[in-house]
Short mmCIF file of C-alpha atoms in Angstrom, two decimals:
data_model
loop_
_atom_site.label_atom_id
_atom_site.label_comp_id
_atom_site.label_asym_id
_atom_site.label_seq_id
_atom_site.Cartn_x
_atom_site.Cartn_y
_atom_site.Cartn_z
CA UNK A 164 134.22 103.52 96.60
CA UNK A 165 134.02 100.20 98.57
CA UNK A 166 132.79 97.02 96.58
CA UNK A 167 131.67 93.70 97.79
CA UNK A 168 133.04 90.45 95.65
CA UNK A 169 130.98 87.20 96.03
CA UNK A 170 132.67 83.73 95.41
CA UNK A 171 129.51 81.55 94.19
CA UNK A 172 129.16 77.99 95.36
CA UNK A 173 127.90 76.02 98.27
CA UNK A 174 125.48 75.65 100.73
CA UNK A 175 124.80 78.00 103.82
CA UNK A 176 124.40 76.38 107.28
CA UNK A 177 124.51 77.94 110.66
CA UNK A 178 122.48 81.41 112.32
CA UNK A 179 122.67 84.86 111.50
CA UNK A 180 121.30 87.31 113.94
CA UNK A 181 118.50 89.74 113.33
CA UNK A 182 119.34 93.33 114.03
CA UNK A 183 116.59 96.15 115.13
CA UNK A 184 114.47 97.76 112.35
CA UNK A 185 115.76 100.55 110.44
CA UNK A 186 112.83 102.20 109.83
CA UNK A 187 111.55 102.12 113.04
CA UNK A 188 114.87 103.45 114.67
CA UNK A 189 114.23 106.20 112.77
CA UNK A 190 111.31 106.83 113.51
CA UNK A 191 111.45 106.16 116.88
CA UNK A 192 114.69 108.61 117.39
CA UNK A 193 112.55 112.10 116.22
CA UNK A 194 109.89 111.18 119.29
CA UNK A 195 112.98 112.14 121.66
CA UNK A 196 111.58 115.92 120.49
CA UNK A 197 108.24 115.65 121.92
CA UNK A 198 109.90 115.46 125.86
CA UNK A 199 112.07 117.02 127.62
CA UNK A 200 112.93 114.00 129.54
CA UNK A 201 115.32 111.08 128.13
CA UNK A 202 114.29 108.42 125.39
CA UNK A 203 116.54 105.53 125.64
CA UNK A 204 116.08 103.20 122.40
CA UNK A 205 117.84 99.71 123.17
CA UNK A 206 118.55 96.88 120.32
CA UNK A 207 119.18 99.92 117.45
CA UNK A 208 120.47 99.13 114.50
CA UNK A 209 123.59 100.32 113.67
CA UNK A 210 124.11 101.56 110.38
CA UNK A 211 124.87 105.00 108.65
CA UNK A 212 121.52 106.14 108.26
CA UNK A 213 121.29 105.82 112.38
CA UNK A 214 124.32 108.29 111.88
CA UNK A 215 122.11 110.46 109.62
CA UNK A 216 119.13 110.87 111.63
CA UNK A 217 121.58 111.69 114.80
CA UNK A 218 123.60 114.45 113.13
CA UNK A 219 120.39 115.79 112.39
CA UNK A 220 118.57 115.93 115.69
CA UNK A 221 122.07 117.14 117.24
CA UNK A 222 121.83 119.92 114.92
CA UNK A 223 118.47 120.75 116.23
CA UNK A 224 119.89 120.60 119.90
CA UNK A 225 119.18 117.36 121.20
CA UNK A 226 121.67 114.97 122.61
CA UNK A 227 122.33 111.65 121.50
CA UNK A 228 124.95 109.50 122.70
CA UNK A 229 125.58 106.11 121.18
CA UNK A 230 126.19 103.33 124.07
CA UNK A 231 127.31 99.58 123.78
CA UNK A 232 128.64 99.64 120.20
CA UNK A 233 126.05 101.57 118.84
CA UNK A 234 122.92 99.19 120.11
CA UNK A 235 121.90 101.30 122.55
CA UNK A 236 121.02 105.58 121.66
CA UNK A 237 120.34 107.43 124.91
CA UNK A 238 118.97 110.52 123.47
CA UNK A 239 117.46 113.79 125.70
CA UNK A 240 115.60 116.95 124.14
CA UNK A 241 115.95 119.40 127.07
CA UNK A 242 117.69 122.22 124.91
CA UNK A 243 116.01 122.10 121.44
CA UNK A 244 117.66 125.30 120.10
CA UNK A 245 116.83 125.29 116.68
CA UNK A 246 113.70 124.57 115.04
CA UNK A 247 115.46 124.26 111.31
CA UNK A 248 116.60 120.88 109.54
CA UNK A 249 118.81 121.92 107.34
CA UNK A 250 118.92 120.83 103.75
CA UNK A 251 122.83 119.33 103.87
CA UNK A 252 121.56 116.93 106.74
CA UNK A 253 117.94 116.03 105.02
CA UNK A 254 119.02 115.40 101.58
CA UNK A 255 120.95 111.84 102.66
CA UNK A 256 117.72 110.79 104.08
CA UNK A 257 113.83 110.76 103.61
CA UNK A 258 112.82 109.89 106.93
CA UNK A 259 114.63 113.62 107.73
CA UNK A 260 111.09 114.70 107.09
CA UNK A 261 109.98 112.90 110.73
CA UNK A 262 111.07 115.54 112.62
CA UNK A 263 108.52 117.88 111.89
CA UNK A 264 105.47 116.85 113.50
CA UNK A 265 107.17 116.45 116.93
CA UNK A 266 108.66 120.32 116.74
CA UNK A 267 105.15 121.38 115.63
CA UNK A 268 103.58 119.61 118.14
CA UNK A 269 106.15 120.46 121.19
CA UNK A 270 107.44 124.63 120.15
CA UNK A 271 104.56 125.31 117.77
CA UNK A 272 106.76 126.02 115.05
CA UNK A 273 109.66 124.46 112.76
CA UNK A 274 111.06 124.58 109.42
CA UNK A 275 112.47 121.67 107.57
CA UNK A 276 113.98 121.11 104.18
CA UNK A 277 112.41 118.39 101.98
CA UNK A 278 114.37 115.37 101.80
CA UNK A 279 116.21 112.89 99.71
CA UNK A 280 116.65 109.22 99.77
CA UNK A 281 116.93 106.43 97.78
CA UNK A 282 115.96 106.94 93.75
CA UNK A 283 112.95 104.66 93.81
CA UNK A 284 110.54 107.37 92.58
CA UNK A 285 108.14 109.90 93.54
CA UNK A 286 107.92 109.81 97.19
CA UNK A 287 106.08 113.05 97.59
CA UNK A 288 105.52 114.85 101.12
CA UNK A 289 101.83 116.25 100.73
CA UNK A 290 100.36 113.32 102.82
CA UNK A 291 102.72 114.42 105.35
CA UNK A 292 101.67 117.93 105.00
CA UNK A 293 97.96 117.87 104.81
CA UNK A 294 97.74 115.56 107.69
CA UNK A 295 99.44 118.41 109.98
CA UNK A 296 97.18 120.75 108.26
CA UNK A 297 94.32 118.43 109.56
CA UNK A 298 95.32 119.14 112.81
CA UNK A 299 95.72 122.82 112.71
CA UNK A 300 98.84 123.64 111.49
CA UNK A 301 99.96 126.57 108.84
CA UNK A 302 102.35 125.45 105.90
CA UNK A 303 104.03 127.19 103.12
CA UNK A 304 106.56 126.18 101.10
CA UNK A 305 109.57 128.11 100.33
CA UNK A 306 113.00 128.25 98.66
CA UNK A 307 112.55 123.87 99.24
CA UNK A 308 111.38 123.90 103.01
CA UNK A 309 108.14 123.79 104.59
CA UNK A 310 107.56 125.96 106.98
CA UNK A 311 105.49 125.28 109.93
CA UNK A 312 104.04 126.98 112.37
CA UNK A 313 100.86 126.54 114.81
CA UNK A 314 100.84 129.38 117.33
CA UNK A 315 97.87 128.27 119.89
CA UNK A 316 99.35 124.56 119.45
CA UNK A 317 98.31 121.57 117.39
CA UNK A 318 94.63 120.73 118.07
CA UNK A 319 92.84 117.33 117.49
CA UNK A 320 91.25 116.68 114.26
CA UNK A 321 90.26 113.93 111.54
CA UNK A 322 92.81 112.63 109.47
CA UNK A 323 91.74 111.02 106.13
CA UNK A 324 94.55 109.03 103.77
CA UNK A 325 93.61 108.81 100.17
CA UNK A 326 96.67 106.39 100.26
CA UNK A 327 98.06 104.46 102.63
CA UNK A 328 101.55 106.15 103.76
CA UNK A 329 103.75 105.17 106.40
CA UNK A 330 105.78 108.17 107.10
CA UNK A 331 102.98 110.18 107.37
CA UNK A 332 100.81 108.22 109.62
CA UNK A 333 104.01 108.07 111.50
CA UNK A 334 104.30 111.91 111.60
CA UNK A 335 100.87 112.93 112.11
CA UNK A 336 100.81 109.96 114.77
CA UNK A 337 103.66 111.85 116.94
CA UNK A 338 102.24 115.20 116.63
CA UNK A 339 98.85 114.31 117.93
CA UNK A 340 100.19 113.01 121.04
CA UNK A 341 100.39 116.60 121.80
CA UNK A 342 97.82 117.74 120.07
CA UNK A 343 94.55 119.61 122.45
CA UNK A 344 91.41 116.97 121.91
CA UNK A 345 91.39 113.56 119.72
CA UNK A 346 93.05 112.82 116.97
CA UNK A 347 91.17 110.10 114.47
CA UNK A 348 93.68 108.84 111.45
CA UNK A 349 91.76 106.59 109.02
CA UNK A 350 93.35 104.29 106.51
CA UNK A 351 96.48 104.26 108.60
CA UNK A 352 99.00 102.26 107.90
CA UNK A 353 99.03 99.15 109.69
CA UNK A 354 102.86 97.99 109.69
CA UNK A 355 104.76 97.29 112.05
CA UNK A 356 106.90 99.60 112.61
CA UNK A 357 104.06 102.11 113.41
CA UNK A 358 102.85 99.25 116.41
CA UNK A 359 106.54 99.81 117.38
CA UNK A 360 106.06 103.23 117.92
CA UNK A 361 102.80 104.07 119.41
CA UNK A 362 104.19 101.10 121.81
CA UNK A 363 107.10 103.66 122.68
CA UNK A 364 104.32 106.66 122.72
CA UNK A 365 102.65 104.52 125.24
CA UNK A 366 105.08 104.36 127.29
CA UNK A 367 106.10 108.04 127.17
CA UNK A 368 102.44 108.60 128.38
CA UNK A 369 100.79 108.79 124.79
CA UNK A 370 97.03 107.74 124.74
CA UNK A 371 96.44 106.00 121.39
CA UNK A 372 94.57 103.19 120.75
CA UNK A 373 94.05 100.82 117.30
CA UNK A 374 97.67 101.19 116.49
CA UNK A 375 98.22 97.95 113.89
CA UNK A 376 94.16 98.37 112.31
CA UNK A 377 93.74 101.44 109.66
CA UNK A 378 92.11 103.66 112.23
CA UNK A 379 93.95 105.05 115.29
CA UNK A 380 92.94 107.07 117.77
CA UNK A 381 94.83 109.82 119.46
CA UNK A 382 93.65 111.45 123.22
CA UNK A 383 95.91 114.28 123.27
CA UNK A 384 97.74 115.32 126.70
CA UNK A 385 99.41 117.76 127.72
CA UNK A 386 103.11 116.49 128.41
CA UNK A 387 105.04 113.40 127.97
CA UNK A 388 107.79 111.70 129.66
CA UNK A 389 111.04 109.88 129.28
CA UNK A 390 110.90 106.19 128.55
CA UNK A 391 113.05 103.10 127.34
CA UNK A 392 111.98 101.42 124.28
CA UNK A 393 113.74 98.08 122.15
CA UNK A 394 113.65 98.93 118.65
CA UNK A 395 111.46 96.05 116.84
CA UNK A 396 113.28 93.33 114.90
CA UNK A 397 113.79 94.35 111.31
CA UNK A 398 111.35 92.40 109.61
CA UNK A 399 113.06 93.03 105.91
CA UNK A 400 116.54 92.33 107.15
CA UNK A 401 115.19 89.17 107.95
CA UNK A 402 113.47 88.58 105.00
CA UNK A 403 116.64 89.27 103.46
CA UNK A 404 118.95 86.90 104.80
CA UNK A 405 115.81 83.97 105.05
CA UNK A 406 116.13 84.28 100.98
CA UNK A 407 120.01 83.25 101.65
CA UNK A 408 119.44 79.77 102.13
CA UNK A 409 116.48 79.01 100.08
CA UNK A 410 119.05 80.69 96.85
CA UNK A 411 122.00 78.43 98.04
CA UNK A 412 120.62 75.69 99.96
CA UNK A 413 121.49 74.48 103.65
CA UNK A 414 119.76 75.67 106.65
CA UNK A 415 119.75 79.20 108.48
CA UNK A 416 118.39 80.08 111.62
CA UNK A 417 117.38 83.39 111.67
CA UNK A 418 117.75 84.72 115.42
CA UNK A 419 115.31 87.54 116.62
CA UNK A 420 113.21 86.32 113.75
CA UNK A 421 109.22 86.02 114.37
CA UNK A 422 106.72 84.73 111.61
CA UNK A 423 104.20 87.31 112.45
CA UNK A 424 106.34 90.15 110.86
CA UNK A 425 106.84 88.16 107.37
CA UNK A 426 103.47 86.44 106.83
CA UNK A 427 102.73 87.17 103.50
CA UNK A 428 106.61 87.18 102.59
CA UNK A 429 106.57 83.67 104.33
CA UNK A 430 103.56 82.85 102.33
CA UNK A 431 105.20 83.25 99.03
CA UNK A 432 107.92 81.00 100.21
CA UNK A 433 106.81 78.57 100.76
CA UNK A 434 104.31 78.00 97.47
CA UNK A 435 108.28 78.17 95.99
CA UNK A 436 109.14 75.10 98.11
CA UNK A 437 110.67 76.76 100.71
CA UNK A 438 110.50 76.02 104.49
CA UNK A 439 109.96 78.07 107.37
CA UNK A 440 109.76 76.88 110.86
CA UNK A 441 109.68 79.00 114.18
CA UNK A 442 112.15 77.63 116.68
CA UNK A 443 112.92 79.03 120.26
CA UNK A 444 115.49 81.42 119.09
CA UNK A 445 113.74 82.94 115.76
CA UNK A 446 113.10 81.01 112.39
CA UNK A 447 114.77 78.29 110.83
CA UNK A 448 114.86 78.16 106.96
CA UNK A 449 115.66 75.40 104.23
CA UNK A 450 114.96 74.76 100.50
CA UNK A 451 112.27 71.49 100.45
CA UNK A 452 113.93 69.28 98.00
CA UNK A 453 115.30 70.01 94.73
CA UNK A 454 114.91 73.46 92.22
CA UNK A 455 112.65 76.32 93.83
CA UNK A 456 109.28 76.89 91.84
CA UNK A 457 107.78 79.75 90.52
CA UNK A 458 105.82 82.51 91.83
CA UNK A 459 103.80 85.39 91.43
CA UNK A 460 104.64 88.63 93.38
CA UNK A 461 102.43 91.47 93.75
CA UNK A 462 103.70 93.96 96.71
CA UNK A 463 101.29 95.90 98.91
CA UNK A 464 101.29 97.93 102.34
CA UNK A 465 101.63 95.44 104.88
CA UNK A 466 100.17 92.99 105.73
CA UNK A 467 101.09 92.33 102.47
CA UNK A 468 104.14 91.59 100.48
CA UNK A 469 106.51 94.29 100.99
CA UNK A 470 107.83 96.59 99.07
CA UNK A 471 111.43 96.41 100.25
CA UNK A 472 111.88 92.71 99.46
CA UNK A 473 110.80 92.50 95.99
CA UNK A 474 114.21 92.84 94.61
CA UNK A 475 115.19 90.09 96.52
CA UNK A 476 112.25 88.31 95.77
CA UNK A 477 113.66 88.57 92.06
CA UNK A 478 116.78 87.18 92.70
CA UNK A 479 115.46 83.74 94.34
CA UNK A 480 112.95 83.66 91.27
CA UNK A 481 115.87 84.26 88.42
CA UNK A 482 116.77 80.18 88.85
CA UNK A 483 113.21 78.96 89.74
CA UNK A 484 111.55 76.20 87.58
CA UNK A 485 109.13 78.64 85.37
CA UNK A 486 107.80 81.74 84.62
CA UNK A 487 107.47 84.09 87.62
CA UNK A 488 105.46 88.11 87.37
CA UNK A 489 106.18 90.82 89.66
CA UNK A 490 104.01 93.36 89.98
CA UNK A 491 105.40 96.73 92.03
CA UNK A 492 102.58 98.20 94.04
CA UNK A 493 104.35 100.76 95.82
CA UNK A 494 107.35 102.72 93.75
CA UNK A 495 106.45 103.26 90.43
CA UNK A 496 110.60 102.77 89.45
CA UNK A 497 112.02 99.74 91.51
CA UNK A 498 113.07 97.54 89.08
CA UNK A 499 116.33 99.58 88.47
CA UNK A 500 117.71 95.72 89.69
CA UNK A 501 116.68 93.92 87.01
CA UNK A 502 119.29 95.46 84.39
CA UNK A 503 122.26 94.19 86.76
CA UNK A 504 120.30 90.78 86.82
CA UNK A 505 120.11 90.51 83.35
CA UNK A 506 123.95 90.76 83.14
CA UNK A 507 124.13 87.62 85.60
CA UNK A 508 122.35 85.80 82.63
CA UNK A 509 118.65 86.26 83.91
CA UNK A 510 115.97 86.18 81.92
CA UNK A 511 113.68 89.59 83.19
CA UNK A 512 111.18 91.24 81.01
CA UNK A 513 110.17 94.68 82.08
CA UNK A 514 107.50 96.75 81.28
CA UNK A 515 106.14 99.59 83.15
CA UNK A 516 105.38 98.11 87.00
CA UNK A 517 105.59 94.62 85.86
CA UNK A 518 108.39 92.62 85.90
CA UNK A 519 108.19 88.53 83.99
CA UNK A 520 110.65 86.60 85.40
CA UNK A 521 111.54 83.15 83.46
CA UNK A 522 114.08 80.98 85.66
CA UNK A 523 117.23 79.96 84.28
CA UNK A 524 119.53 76.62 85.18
CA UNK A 525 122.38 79.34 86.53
CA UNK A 526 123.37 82.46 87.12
CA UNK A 527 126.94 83.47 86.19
CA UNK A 528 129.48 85.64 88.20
CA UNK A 529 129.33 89.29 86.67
CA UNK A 530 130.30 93.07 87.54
CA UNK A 531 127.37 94.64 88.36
CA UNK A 532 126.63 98.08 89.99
CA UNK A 533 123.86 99.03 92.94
CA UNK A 534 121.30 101.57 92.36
CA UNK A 535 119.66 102.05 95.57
CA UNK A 536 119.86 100.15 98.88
CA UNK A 537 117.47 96.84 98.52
CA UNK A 538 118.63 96.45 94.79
CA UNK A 539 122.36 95.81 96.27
CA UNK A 540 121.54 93.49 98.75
CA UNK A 541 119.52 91.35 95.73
CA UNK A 542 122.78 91.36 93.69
CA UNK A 543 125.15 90.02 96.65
CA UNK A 544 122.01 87.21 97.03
CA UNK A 545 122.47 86.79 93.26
CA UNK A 546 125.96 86.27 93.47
CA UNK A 547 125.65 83.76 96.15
CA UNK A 548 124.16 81.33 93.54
CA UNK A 549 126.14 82.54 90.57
CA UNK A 550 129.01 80.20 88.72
CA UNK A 551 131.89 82.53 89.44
CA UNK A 552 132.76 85.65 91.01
CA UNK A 553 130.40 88.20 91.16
CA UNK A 554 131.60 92.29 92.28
CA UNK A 555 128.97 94.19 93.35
CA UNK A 556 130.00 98.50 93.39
CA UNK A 557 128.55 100.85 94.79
CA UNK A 558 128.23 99.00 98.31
CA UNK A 559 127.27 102.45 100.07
CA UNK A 560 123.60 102.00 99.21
CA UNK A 561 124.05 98.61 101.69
CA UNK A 562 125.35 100.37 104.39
CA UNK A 563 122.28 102.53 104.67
CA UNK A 564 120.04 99.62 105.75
CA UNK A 565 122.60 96.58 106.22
CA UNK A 566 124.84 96.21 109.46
CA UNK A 567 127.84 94.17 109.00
CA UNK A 568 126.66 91.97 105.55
CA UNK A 569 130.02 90.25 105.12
CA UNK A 570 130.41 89.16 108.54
CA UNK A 571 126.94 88.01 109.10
CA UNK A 572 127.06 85.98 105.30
CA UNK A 573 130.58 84.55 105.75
CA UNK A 574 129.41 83.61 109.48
CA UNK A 575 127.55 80.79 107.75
CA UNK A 576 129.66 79.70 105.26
CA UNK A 577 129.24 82.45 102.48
CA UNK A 578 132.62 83.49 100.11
CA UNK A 579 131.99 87.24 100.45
CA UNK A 580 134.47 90.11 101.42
CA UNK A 581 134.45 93.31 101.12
CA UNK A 582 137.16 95.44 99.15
CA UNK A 583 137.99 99.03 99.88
CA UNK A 584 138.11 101.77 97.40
CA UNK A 585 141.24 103.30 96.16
#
């Protein structure tokens, strides 16, 4: 397997551009199955789990053809064949499970396998599945796929959360479209992600309003049409890389970047002594003066602090000036990070979904090994700072989420390639 060895050391200076959202690529792609007409998404992301969630709608008959190096997907569901995601495709990838409200809704039927993913804990499906239920449809799980059907068609219905879940107000949210009558979903989720893709709905002749607020509303119709659609700017890719120079110092311009998709992440930035400043072409983003300060974490659906930067997070906070807590929200195991930390020299104190960070002077160059895609992206940040050379394995995680990490790090002065497995 591929690794990724950081040279510690200097300042970063120069821009990095912001690539489309992952996660609302994917869940964008699956709404090509409620038309028979062509989605075209522009500014996609290109990275392997893009690759994933193609191979699977290709198995189900649909047509996607990668344009302009991958940023554009022109994608048409004229033939859909087969109504069964199969569990070799699913199993690399838990947004798999996005295809199944938008068969329901168009065919009346489908079967799909129950996915896999990254090891962060129990990411169960139920929400998923009693929304659909909400709305008309017949489940039953067997041999590890649910089976779906709804013979006279999805019809309208109320939708009630006990938790906030994206993916399901994502799923439930594409099969309504279809769905005879209106469709209320309270305590939706309100990222935005799921703005990105009613905005796509929209224009494929979806009526839904409140899209962004925890209750949307869904007029169903009868058909909708082909449309094209820029993916929104992934707002935890630029977290990511906005942590790059408040770790090493300089000043990074993140391009594509806008301040209303980080707020709280920005928030907690700059109480560390970090600024932020919006400029015509994104954000620009520099340490104050001196060693960052501590500060307390605690992540939450958005508009909160998310989820997917908290290991991150930890990595600025290993060399701040005191004691910083994290407290995980979200996954009940997504510290798995910490460990590796720990064998930079960190100073982390774990227990149970809290996480006491006390900064040290330096990190130190280590071997250290990625458990799950935003815990290897923390480590390479780690190394960054860190006396020494630093060899992150495992790398594959990255590739899931990350498009082209070396080239967009070295671009502004980073001492980071990537080595090839034997």
């Amino acid at each position: 397997m591929d690794s990724i060895l950081v040279s510690g050391g200097g300042e970063l200076n120069g821009q990095i551009p912001i690539a489309g959202a992952k996660n609302a690529c994917l869940t964008l792609m699956p709404a090509t199955l409620l038309s028979e007409e062509p989605l075209t998404l522009t500014n996609a992301p290109r990275l392997s789990d893009i690759k994933t969630m193609t191979e699977l709608l290709q198995s189900l008959g649909a047509e996607v053809t990668s344009l302009q190096d991958g940023q554009v997907l022109a994608m048409s569901s004229h033939d859909i064949n087969n109504h069964t995601a199969d569990y070799d495709i699913v199993r690399k990838m838990r947004a798999s499970i996005l295809v199944l409200g938008p068969m329901l809704a168009r065919d009346g039927h489908a079967v799909v396998s129950l996915p896999g993913g990254c090891a962060i804990g129990a990411r169960p499906v139920d929400l998923h599945l009693k929304a659909l239920e909400a709305l008309g449809a017949e489940l039953e799980l067997k041999d590890g796929y649910v089976h779906a059907k709804a013979p006279g068609g999805l019809k309208g219905g109320t939708v009630d959360f006990p938790l906030v879940s994206v993916g399901a107000t994502e799923n439930v949210l594409m099969a309504a479209t279809l769905a005879k009558g209106t469709t209320v979903i309270n305590n939706a989720a309100r990222e935005p992600e799921i703005v990105d893709l009613a905005d796509c709905l929209r224009k494929m002749g979806a009526q839904i309003d409140g899209d962004g607020t925890s209750t949307i509303t869904v007029q169903g119709v009868d058909r909708l049409h082909g449309a094209t659609h820029p993916v929104v700017t992934d707002r935890i890719e630029l977290g990511t890389y906005m942590l790059a120079p408040a770790i090493c110092g300089g000043e990074v311009e993140l391009l594509g970047g806008r301040l209303n998709l980080v707020g709280a992440f920005c928030e907690k930035l700059d109480a560390a002594g970090i600024s932020v400043e919006e400029t015509d072409r994104g954000l620009k983003v520099a340490r104050r003066n001196g060693r960052i300060s501590a500060v307390d974490v605690v992540t939450e659906p958005f508009p909160g602090f998310p989820t997917d930067l908290q290991a991150q997070m930890m990595a600025l906070l290993c060399t701040a000036d005191g004691t910083s807590v994290l407290e995980e929200k979200i996954f009940e195991n997504r510290f798995m990070h910490a460990p590796e930390l720990i064998r930079m020299g960190a100073q982390i104190d774990v227990h149970g979904g809290t996480a006491t960070v006390t900064g040290v002077d330096r990190l130190k160059g280590a071997p250290v090994m990625a458990t799950d895609l935003r815990a290897s992206v923390s480590l390479i940040l780690a190394g960054l700072a860190a006396e020494g050379e630093t060899v992150v394995s495992r790398v594959y995680h990255l590739d899931r989420g990350y498009e082209h990490v070396v080239g967009k790090l070295s671009g502004v002065g980073a001492k980071i390639e990537r080595i090839k497995g034997q």
